[in-house]
Amino acid sequence: MIEVNNLHKNFGSLKVLKGITEKVEDSEVVCVIGPSGSGKSTFLRCLNLLETPTSGDIWIDGEKVTDPKVNINKIREEVGMVFQRFNLFPHMTALKNVAIAPMKVRGLSEKEAYDRAHDLLKKVGLEDKANVYPSSLSGGQQQRVAIARALAMHPKVMLFDEPTSALDPEMVGEVLNVMKDLAKEGMTMVVVTHEMGFAREVGDRVLFMDDGIIVEKGTPHEIFYNAQNERTKSFLSKVL
Amino acid sequence: MSLLASYLEHAITVFPSLLRGAVITIEVTTFAIFFGLILGTIAAFGKLSKRSVFKIPSTMYVDFIRGTPLFVQILLFYYGIPGLIFGLTGDPFMIDPIIAGIAVCSINSGAYNAEIVRAGIKSVDRGQMEAARSLGMAEGQAMREVIVPQAVRLIIPPLGNEFIALLKDSSLLAIISVHELSKNGMLYVSKTFATFPTYISVALVYLALTMGISRVLNYIERRLGVSDRSE
C-alpha cells in the first residue's frame, strides 16, 4: 500500500529525515515510536506531502506521490490524516465537518454527504453531537469527529499524527478504542504515537525512529520484549 | 445669553447645508468602502501570493499609499495627474472632484484594507489549511470553505475602524472643492465668520455619522458572532 524509498527531508541545514526506506502492506497497522525530534511526524507528513521530501520516492497504492506531475489533491483524497491538535473547522458543526469534504471534493449531494456523516458520527459514538460546534466538544470528542471526518473520504490509508498527545488522560481511551475498531476492520494505518500500550496491542509492526532514521523495526513483541539496539532499549526503559 | 442665541441661530441656519454636505460625505464614503474592499482584497491576496507578478505590484501599492499622506494623494490625483496628461497630450484634462474624491479614497482605503485582510487570513491557524488540504481540497477551495469564513470574523472589527477613519478623512476632499460636510461648513464661515457655531456643528454631524457606522458594525459583529464558536 505504501512504499518509501530512501526518503530525505531537510529544513534548511537541519537534516530531519536521513534516508527512510519502508513498506506498509494492505491492512497493516504500523506504529512509529521514538523520542521527540526523531523525525516521526515529519515522516508521516511526507506521506501525504504536507511536507515536500528533499529527495527519495514514495508510492501510495501504486501511485508515485513524489512524481512532480502527480495531482496531489487526488492522492490526498485517498489518504486520511488525523492531527495531534484535531484541526476541526471551528465554524462548522460536527456533522458539517465530516460532510464538507465528500460534498466539495467527491461531489456527493448534500443528502448523501450528510447521511454518510451521520453514519460515521454514529460509528465514533457521537451521533448526539451532530449539530454541536467543535468548541463545545471535549478533546476526545473532537478527535473522534476528526477521525470521522477523515474516514468520510473513504480513504485507503489513515495516517495518525500523535492523535492522543493533546488529550487529557481520561480521554485517551475513547480515541484509541475508535482506532482499534478501525484496525479490526482492516484499515491500513500508520500511527505516530507515544501510547506504547496501543502499539503493543494493536500494531502489526513497530518502527523505532531516532535521529532521522528507522533504528529498529519488528513485531511489537520483538521491539518491546526483545529489542536489540541500545538506543531502542534506552528509549523503552524510559517510557515503559 | 445673546452670544448663545446668535450661536444657536447660526447652527440652525447652517444645518441644511451641513446635511447636504453629509449626504455627499456618506456617498463618497460608501463608494470608497465598496471599491476599497475590492482593491484591498485583491491586494491582500496579491501580497499573500507566492508569485512575484502578483506579490510585487501589491506590495508596492500598499507601501506607496501607506507611506504618503492622503492629503498629498488627493493633490496628486486631482491636480498632478491631469497636469501630467496635459503635459503629455497638450489637451486640458479635468476630473470631476467627486469622482476624483471617490477614487482617491478608494485607493487609499484599499491599501489599509489589504493589510487588515492579509493579517486576518494569516492569523487563521496553519492546521486549518493542512486539515483542509489533507482531505483533498485544492488550495482555492480550502481558502473559500475553511480559511476565509474564519478570517472574516477576525477582519470585521479592524475593518470597521478603517471605515470610520475613511469617513473622517473624506473631509480632506474639501481642498479639491468637493462639497462635503467640512467644505460646506467652511463656505458658511467664509460668508458669516461664525467660526465656533459652524465648526462645532460640523464636528457633531461627523460624530453622529461615525456613531451610526459603529452601530451598524456592532450589529454585523453580533450577527456573525452567532456562529463564532472557535476556541
XYZ file of C-alpha atoms in Angstrom:
471
model
C 0.000 0.000 0.000
C 2.774 2.424 0.940
C 6.325 2.188 -0.265
C 9.022 4.617 0.779
C 12.461 4.582 -0.762
C 15.431 6.456 0.686
C 13.395 9.423 1.886
C 15.329 12.518 2.964
C 13.939 15.762 4.341
C 15.901 18.855 5.275
C 14.587 22.025 6.862
C 17.265 24.459 5.744
C 20.507 22.990 7.017
C 18.724 20.771 9.537
C 18.529 17.171 8.346
C 15.351 15.715 9.805
C 14.994 12.535 7.741
C 18.179 10.815 6.701
C 17.110 8.004 4.435
C 13.922 6.145 5.285
C 13.050 3.002 3.366
C 9.924 1.167 4.430
C 6.930 -0.747 3.154
C 3.446 -0.858 4.599
C 1.214 -3.699 3.423
C -2.542 -3.574 2.903
C -4.496 -3.683 6.173
C -1.329 -3.393 8.163
C -1.164 -1.233 11.291
C 2.301 0.243 11.671
C 3.130 2.228 14.781
C 6.014 4.659 14.735
C 7.614 5.382 18.095
C 10.657 7.329 19.134
C 11.838 10.381 21.060
C 10.721 13.923 20.245
C 12.567 15.377 17.295
C 13.370 11.960 15.872
C 11.505 12.808 12.634
C 8.451 10.581 13.093
C 5.902 13.327 12.461
C 7.891 14.649 9.523
C 7.985 11.139 8.070
C 4.216 10.876 8.384
C 3.646 14.342 6.920
C 5.816 13.484 3.921
C 3.492 10.601 3.072
C 0.695 12.968 2.006
C 3.085 15.738 1.019
C 2.201 18.146 3.797
C 5.991 18.302 3.791
C 7.769 18.112 0.460
C 10.511 15.485 0.586
C 14.011 16.757 -0.206
C 14.792 13.502 -2.009
C 13.606 9.934 -2.220
C 10.417 8.392 -3.532
C 7.032 7.477 -2.118
C 4.373 5.289 -3.698
C 0.877 5.023 -2.323
C -1.393 2.378 -3.810
C 0.870 2.206 -6.850
C 0.853 5.980 -7.465
C 4.183 7.710 -7.299
C 3.423 10.552 -4.896
C 6.804 12.184 -5.383
C 6.348 12.469 -9.142
C 6.273 16.244 -9.786
C 3.438 15.765 -12.305
C 1.185 13.950 -9.863
C -2.145 15.514 -8.837
C -1.549 15.736 -5.125
C -5.182 16.548 -4.328
C -6.249 13.206 -5.876
C -3.732 11.334 -3.745
C -4.750 13.117 -0.568
C -8.354 12.071 -1.198
C -7.207 8.501 -0.607
C -5.051 9.257 2.438
C -6.856 10.284 5.601
C -4.963 12.229 8.221
C -5.652 12.814 11.891
C -3.703 15.561 13.644
C -2.446 15.948 17.164
C -4.446 19.138 17.634
C -7.586 17.861 15.835
C -7.795 20.873 13.482
C -11.558 20.649 13.226
C -13.153 23.528 11.343
C -14.499 25.717 14.173
C -17.131 27.451 12.046
C -18.894 24.195 11.136
C -20.942 21.787 13.208
C -19.530 18.329 13.873
C -21.771 16.984 11.127
C -20.662 19.532 8.562
C -17.027 18.974 9.478
C -17.498 15.381 8.399
C -19.698 16.117 5.374
C -17.790 19.008 3.821
C -15.035 17.102 2.025
C -17.268 14.398 0.480
C -19.507 17.204 -0.735
C -16.859 19.585 -2.047
C -14.176 17.148 -3.121
C -16.015 13.954 -4.044
C -19.043 15.816 -5.364
C -21.609 13.941 -3.257
C -25.046 15.501 -2.987
C -25.812 17.233 0.284
C -28.109 14.407 1.325
C -25.597 11.661 0.545
C -22.817 13.537 2.341
C -24.898 14.242 5.436
C -26.156 10.646 5.540
C -22.597 9.410 5.362
C -21.559 11.904 8.039
C -24.380 10.730 10.309
C -23.291 7.112 9.925
C -19.703 7.995 10.728
C -20.582 10.064 13.777
C -22.592 7.084 14.963
C -19.602 4.864 14.379
C -17.410 7.054 16.603
C -20.194 7.287 19.160
C -21.101 10.918 18.659
C -24.426 10.829 16.818
C -25.946 13.034 19.525
C -23.299 15.717 18.898
C -24.020 16.153 15.191
C -25.217 19.735 15.467
C -22.691 20.885 18.041
C -19.761 23.157 17.212
C -16.248 21.875 17.965
C -15.644 24.331 20.820
C -18.448 22.671 22.795
C -16.832 19.253 22.459
C -14.198 17.739 24.720
C -10.779 16.981 23.257
C -11.590 13.295 22.952
C -14.856 14.036 21.189
C -13.149 16.489 18.850
C -10.580 13.891 17.918
C -13.285 11.316 17.236
C -15.027 13.805 14.942
C -11.676 14.399 13.246
C -11.334 10.649 12.658
C -14.870 10.526 11.241
C -14.014 13.481 9.011
C -11.006 11.677 7.583
C -12.973 8.442 7.139
C -15.723 10.263 5.255
C -13.487 10.373 2.194
C -13.298 6.550 2.305
C -9.508 6.662 2.303
C -7.320 3.671 1.568
C -4.821 4.634 4.261
C -5.148 6.522 7.524
C -2.267 8.496 8.988
C -2.376 9.403 12.676
C -0.003 12.061 13.971
C 0.144 11.623 17.745
C -3.648 11.521 17.924
C -3.810 11.313 21.710
C -0.907 13.552 22.728
C -3.048 16.665 23.185
C -5.730 14.869 25.188
C -6.418 14.751 28.888
C -5.516 11.259 30.128
C -9.110 10.191 30.738
C -9.966 10.853 27.090
C -7.173 8.857 25.530
C -9.090 5.599 25.811
C -12.140 6.646 23.796
C -9.943 7.736 20.876
C -7.787 4.609 20.990
C -10.918 2.466 21.010
C -12.129 4.062 17.791
C -8.709 3.413 16.286
C -8.753 -0.209 17.448
C -12.120 -0.755 15.760
C -10.711 0.731 12.614
C -7.724 -1.586 12.729
C -10.028 -4.581 13.189
C -11.947 -3.577 10.071
C -8.727 -3.905 8.132
C -7.846 -0.253 7.591
C -4.241 0.351 6.638
C -2.879 2.635 9.323
C 0.353 4.430 10.104
C 0.278 5.730 13.652
C 2.859 8.008 15.215
C 2.250 7.553 18.906
C 3.529 7.703 22.436
C 0.911 5.174 23.510
C 3.100 2.118 23.928
C 0.115 0.081 25.079
C -1.681 0.766 21.805
C 1.419 -0.005 19.747
C 1.869 -3.284 21.591
C -1.749 -4.333 21.420
C -2.901 -3.105 18.014
C 0.232 -2.639 15.956
C 1.212 -5.335 13.468
C 4.649 -3.833 13.348
C 6.500 -1.167 15.294
C 9.161 1.154 13.886
C 11.534 2.819 16.301
C 12.884 6.073 14.890
C 15.699 8.188 16.225
C 17.710 10.988 14.664
C 16.015 10.756 11.251
C 16.365 7.035 10.609
C 14.488 3.859 11.454
C 16.783 2.385 14.054
C 14.894 -0.826 14.628
C 11.692 -2.456 13.465
C 9.782 -5.604 14.153
C 6.651 -7.044 15.678
C 5.522 -5.385 18.907
C 6.842 -8.411 20.758
C 10.281 -8.134 19.179
C 10.537 -4.408 19.898
C 9.051 -4.270 23.368
C 10.448 -7.518 24.832
C 13.488 -8.257 22.777
C 14.960 -5.013 21.451
C 18.449 -5.426 20.003
C 19.571 -1.843 19.552
C 20.937 0.122 22.508
C 19.033 3.265 21.576
C 15.756 1.355 21.397
C 16.412 -0.225 24.767
C 17.303 3.063 26.390
C 14.186 4.785 24.932
C 11.880 1.972 26.023
C 13.364 1.853 29.508
C 12.326 5.494 29.908
C 8.770 5.189 28.588
C 7.649 1.757 29.733
C -27.131 84.973 26.564
C -27.130 86.902 23.335
C -23.944 85.091 22.309
C -25.576 81.738 22.867
C -28.651 82.880 20.984
C -26.624 84.005 17.995
C -24.643 80.745 18.044
C -27.868 78.780 18.037
C -29.174 80.817 15.182
C -26.044 80.165 13.127
C -26.189 76.489 13.935
C -29.789 76.334 12.742
C -29.051 78.373 9.621
C -26.037 76.303 8.604
C -27.688 72.980 9.352
C -29.446 72.326 5.995
C -26.224 72.983 4.149
C -24.375 70.655 6.511
C -26.961 67.961 5.866
C -26.439 68.321 2.123
C -22.723 68.056 2.784
C -23.272 64.978 4.942
C -25.078 63.314 2.056
C -22.013 63.863 -0.152
C -19.749 62.615 2.650
C -21.831 59.468 3.016
C -21.915 58.995 -0.734
C -18.149 59.309 -1.128
C -17.514 57.090 1.903
C -19.925 54.386 0.770
C -18.409 54.138 -2.695
C -14.908 54.259 -1.232
C -15.733 51.467 1.227
C -17.072 49.351 -1.616
C -14.194 49.884 -4.042
C -11.679 49.955 -1.193
C -12.808 46.499 -0.105
C -12.408 45.124 -3.609
C -8.986 46.716 -4.028
C -7.937 45.662 -0.543
C -8.964 42.048 -1.054
C -7.155 41.843 -4.372
C -4.029 43.438 -2.898
C -4.183 41.186 0.177
C -4.244 38.014 -1.926
C -1.567 39.558 -4.129
C 0.668 40.061 -1.125
C -0.037 36.533 0.107
C 0.728 35.044 -3.296
C 3.982 33.212 -3.839
C 4.153 34.508 -7.412
C 6.022 37.766 -7.778
C 3.781 39.002 -10.645
C 1.071 39.416 -8.020
C 3.193 39.983 -4.953
C 5.430 42.830 -6.134
C 2.751 45.198 -7.512
C 0.541 44.608 -4.461
C 3.387 45.307 -2.073
C 4.401 48.449 -3.972
C 0.822 49.712 -3.962
C 0.368 49.201 -0.240
C 3.773 50.672 0.617
C 3.259 53.763 -1.551
C -0.200 54.547 -0.208
C 0.617 53.868 3.417
C 3.870 55.802 3.135
C 2.367 59.025 1.783
C -0.251 61.391 3.267
C -3.818 61.196 1.984
C -3.727 64.973 1.563
C -0.836 64.691 -0.896
C -2.539 61.762 -2.666
C -5.606 63.959 -3.215
C -3.479 66.768 -4.655
C -1.551 64.334 -6.822
C -4.664 62.678 -8.200
C -6.781 65.778 -8.761
C -4.116 68.238 -9.893
C -0.995 66.209 -10.594
C -2.333 63.561 -12.930
C -4.431 65.929 -15.097
C -1.326 68.130 -15.219
C 0.721 65.191 -16.443
C -1.869 64.321 -19.077
C -1.939 67.954 -20.205
C 1.839 67.928 -20.409
C 1.858 64.755 -22.497
C -1.037 65.443 -24.852
C -1.389 69.209 -24.811
C -5.135 68.854 -24.177
C -6.624 70.240 -20.985
C -7.903 67.429 -18.797
C -10.216 67.679 -15.813
C -11.663 65.141 -13.426
C -14.940 65.651 -11.615
C -13.997 66.404 -7.985
C -16.433 63.851 -6.537
C -15.213 61.117 -8.893
C -11.648 62.026 -8.028
C -12.535 62.038 -4.346
C -14.103 58.605 -4.501
C -11.152 57.275 -6.488
C -8.505 58.610 -4.108
C -10.372 57.481 -1.011
C -10.906 54.004 -2.514
C -7.248 53.659 -3.436
C -6.173 54.935 -0.041
C -8.568 52.788 1.928
C -7.735 49.740 -0.218
C -4.129 49.785 0.934
C -5.102 49.749 4.604
C -7.778 47.132 3.978
C -5.183 44.969 2.249
C -3.126 44.784 5.422
C -6.202 44.048 7.518
C -7.392 41.257 5.210
C -3.903 39.813 4.905
C -3.412 39.797 8.670
C -6.830 38.167 9.137
C -6.060 35.357 6.732
C -2.588 34.860 8.193
C -3.930 34.594 11.709
C -6.100 31.557 10.925
C -4.253 28.592 12.405
C -1.966 26.805 9.933
C -3.503 23.484 10.925
C -6.775 24.555 9.295
C -5.191 24.743 5.864
C -3.367 21.462 6.477
C -6.558 19.723 7.541
C -8.432 21.014 4.500
C -5.645 20.043 2.112
C -5.256 16.620 3.711
C -8.917 15.986 2.836
C -8.073 16.550 -0.818
C -9.322 20.120 -1.126
C -7.496 22.286 -3.634
C -5.881 25.430 -2.272
C -8.606 27.772 -3.558
C -11.318 25.501 -2.238
C -9.671 25.361 1.190
C -9.456 29.164 1.172
C -13.138 29.544 0.312
C -14.573 26.878 2.566
C -12.251 26.949 5.539
C -9.872 29.900 5.797
C -11.881 32.909 4.595
C -15.014 32.210 6.679
C -12.818 32.141 9.779
C -10.773 35.145 8.726
C -13.861 37.291 8.108
C -14.706 37.337 11.775
C -11.195 38.494 12.616
C -11.259 41.085 9.862
C -14.571 42.834 10.578
C -13.622 44.802 13.739
C -10.437 46.420 12.361
C -12.199 46.963 9.051
C -14.881 48.899 10.938
C -12.220 51.190 12.390
C -10.926 51.689 8.894
C -14.383 52.701 7.621
C -14.725 55.254 10.410
C -11.276 56.661 9.624
C -12.274 56.827 5.967
C -15.413 58.816 6.709
C -13.441 61.327 8.770
C -10.600 61.529 6.254
C -13.039 62.333 3.470
C -13.106 65.847 4.997
C -9.756 66.403 3.299
C -11.610 66.419 -0.024
C -12.632 69.981 0.864
C -9.304 71.001 -0.657
C -10.467 69.943 -4.148
C -13.834 71.621 -3.506
C -15.931 68.536 -3.067
C -18.966 69.999 -1.344
C -18.958 67.561 1.509
C -19.632 68.282 5.144
C -16.474 70.218 6.058
C -16.413 72.188 2.838
C -19.974 73.379 3.364
C -19.030 74.449 6.880
C -16.038 76.370 5.552
C -18.204 78.076 2.945
C -20.651 79.221 5.597
C -17.825 80.530 7.774
C -16.357 82.480 4.865
C -19.684 84.279 4.491
C -20.512 84.820 8.174
C -17.255 84.420 10.153
C -19.334 82.384 12.611
C -16.445 80.018 13.248
C -17.363 78.382 16.520
C -21.038 77.513 15.962
C -20.322 76.288 12.442
C -17.361 74.078 13.198
C -18.857 72.634 16.357
C -21.933 71.785 14.285
C -19.727 70.188 11.637
C -17.964 68.160 14.322
C -21.246 66.985 15.833
C -22.582 65.869 12.452
C -19.380 63.822 11.931
C -19.825 62.352 15.382
C -23.392 61.347 14.553
C -22.226 59.713 11.314
C -19.370 57.762 12.897
C -21.623 56.604 15.717
C -24.060 55.417 13.064
C -21.336 53.356 11.383
C -20.276 51.926 14.747
C -23.821 50.784 15.397
C -24.114 49.078 12.032
C -20.766 47.374 12.579
C -21.666 46.229 16.074
C -24.813 44.727 14.664
C -22.866 42.879 11.971
C -20.335 41.651 14.517
C -23.085 40.336 16.745
C -24.746 38.603 13.840
C -21.513 36.928 12.844
C -20.841 36.136 16.475
C -23.756 33.699 16.417
C -21.679 31.121 14.606
C -18.452 32.187 16.285
C -17.683 29.070 18.217
C -13.959 28.978 17.658
C -11.731 28.388 20.656
